[in-house]
PDB file of C-alpha atoms in Angstrom:
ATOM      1  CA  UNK A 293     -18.044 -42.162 -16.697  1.00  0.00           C
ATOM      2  CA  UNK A 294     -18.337 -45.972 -16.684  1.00  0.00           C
ATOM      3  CA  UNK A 295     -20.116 -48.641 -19.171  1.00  0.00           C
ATOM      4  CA  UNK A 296     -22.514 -51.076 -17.973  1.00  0.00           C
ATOM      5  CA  UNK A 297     -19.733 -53.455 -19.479  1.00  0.00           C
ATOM      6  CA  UNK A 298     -17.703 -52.124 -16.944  1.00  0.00           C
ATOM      7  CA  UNK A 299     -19.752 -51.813 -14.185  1.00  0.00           C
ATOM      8  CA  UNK A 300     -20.386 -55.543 -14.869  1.00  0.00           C
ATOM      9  CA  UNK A 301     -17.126 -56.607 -14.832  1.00  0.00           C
ATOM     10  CA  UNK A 302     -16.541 -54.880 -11.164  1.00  0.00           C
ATOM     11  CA  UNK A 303     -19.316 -56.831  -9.793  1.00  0.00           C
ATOM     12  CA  UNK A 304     -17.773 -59.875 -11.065  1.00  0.00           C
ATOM     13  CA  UNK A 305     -14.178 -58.792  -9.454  1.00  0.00           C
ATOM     14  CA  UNK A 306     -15.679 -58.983  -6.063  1.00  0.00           C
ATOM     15  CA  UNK A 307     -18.217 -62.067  -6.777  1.00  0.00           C
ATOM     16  CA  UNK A 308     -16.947 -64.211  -9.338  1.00  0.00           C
ATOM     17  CA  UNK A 309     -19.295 -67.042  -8.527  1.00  0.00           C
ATOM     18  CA  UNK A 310     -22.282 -64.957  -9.801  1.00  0.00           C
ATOM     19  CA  UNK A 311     -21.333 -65.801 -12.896  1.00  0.00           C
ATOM     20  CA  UNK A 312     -19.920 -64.376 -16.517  1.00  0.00           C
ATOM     21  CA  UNK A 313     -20.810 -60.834 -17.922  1.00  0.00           C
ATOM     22  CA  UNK A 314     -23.292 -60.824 -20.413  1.00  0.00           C
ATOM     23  CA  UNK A 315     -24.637 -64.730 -19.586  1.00  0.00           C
ATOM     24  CA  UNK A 316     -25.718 -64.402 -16.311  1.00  0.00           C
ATOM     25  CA  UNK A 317     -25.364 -60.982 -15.393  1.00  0.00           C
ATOM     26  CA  UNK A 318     -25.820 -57.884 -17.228  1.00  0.00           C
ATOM     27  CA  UNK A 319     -25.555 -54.408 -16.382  1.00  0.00           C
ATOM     28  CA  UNK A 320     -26.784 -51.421 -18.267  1.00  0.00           C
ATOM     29  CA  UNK A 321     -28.200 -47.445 -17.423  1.00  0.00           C
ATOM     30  CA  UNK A 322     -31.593 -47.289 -17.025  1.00  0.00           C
ATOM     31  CA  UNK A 323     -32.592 -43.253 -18.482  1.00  0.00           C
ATOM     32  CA  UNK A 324     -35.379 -43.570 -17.211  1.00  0.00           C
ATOM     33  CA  UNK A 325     -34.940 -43.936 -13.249  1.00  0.00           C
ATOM     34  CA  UNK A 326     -31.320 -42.668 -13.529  1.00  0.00           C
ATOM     35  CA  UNK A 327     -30.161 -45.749 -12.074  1.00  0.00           C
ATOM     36  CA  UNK A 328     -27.682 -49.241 -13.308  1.00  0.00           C
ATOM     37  CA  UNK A 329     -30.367 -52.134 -13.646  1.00  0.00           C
ATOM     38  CA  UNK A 330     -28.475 -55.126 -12.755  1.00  0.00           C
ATOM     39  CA  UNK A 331     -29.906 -58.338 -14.028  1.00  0.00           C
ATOM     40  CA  UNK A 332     -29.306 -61.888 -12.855  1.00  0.00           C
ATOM     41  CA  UNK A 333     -30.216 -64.910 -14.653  1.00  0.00           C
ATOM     42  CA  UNK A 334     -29.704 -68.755 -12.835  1.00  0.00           C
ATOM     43  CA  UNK A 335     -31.625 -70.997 -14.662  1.00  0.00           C
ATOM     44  CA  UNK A 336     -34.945 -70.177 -15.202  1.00  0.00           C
ATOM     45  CA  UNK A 337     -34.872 -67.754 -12.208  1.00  0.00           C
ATOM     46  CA  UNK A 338     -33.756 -64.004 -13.045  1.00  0.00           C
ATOM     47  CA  UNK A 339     -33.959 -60.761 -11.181  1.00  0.00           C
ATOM     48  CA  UNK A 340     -32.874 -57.002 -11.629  1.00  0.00           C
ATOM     49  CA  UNK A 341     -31.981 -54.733  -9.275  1.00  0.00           C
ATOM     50  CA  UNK A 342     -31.606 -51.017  -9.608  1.00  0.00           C
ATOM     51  CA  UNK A 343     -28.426 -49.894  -8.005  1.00  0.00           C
ATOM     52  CA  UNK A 344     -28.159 -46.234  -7.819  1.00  0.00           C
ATOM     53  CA  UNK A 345     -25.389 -44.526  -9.699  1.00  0.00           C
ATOM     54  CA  UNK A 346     -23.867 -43.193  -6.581  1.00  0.00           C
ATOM     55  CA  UNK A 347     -23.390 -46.484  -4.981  1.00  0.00           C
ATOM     56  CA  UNK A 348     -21.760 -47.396  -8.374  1.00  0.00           C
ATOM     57  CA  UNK A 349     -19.328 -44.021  -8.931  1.00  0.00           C
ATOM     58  CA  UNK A 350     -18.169 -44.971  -4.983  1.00  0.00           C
ATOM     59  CA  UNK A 351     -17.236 -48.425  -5.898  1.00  0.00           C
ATOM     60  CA  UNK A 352     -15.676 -47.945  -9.684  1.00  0.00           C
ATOM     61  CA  UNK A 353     -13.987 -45.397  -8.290  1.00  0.00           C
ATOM     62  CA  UNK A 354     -12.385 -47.354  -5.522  1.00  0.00           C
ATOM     63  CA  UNK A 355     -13.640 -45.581  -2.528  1.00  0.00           C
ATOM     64  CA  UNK A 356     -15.872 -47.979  -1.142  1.00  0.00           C
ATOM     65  CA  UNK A 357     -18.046 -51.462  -2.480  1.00  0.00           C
ATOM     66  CA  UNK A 358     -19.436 -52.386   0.268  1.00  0.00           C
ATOM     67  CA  UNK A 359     -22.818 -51.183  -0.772  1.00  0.00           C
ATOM     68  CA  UNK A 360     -22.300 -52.613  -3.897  1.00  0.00           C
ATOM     69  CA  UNK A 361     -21.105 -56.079  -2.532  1.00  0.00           C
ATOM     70  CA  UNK A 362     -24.410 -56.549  -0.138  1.00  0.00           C
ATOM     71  CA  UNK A 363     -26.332 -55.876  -2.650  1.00  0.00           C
ATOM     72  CA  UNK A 364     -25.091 -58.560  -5.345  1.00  0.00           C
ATOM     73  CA  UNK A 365     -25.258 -60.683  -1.896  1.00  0.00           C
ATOM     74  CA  UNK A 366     -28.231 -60.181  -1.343  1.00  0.00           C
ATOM     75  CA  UNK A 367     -29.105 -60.348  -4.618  1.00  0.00           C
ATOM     76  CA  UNK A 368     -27.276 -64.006  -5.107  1.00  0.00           C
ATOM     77  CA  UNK A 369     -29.211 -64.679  -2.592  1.00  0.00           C
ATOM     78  CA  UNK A 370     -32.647 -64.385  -4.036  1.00  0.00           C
ATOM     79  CA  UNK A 371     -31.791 -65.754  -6.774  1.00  0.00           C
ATOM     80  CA  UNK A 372     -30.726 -69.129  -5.329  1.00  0.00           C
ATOM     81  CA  UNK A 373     -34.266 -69.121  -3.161  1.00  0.00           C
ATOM     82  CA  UNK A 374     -32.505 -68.468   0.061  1.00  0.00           C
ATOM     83  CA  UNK A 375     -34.156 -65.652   0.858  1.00  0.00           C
ATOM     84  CA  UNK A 376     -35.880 -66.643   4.031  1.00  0.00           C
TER      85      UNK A 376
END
């Protein structure tokens, strides 16, 4: 198994523009929904996103990101109000 410190710092391999682990993204395990809660902050804007833990285990694994990388797209995305 991974930590959400970990997890984090993958995300920021393959999008280093998002930002810095632990300023303006954080990862940890949500118990309750079994899922990683990722959580962006720009600014005054945040979001979270649940990313589920398989999508994760491919990706720290090395198997495949690309889930993982559309998401934190898509996510960057949001965040910046280009959405539409």
């Amino acid at each position: 198994m991974y930590t959400g410190r970990e997890l984090c710092e993958k995300i920021t391999s393959i999008y280093p523009d998002v930002g810095m682990c632990g300023v303006d993204i954080n990862v940890d395990f949500n118990e309750r929904e079994k899922t990683w809660m990722v959580h962006m902050l720009k600014g005054s804007h945040s979001l979270d996103h649940f990313l589920e833990v398989m999508d994760a285990d491919r990706c720290m694994h090395g198997r495949q990101c690309l889930s993982l990388g559309l998401e934190i797209a898509q996510m960057r995305k949001n965040i910046e109000g280009e959405q539409f």
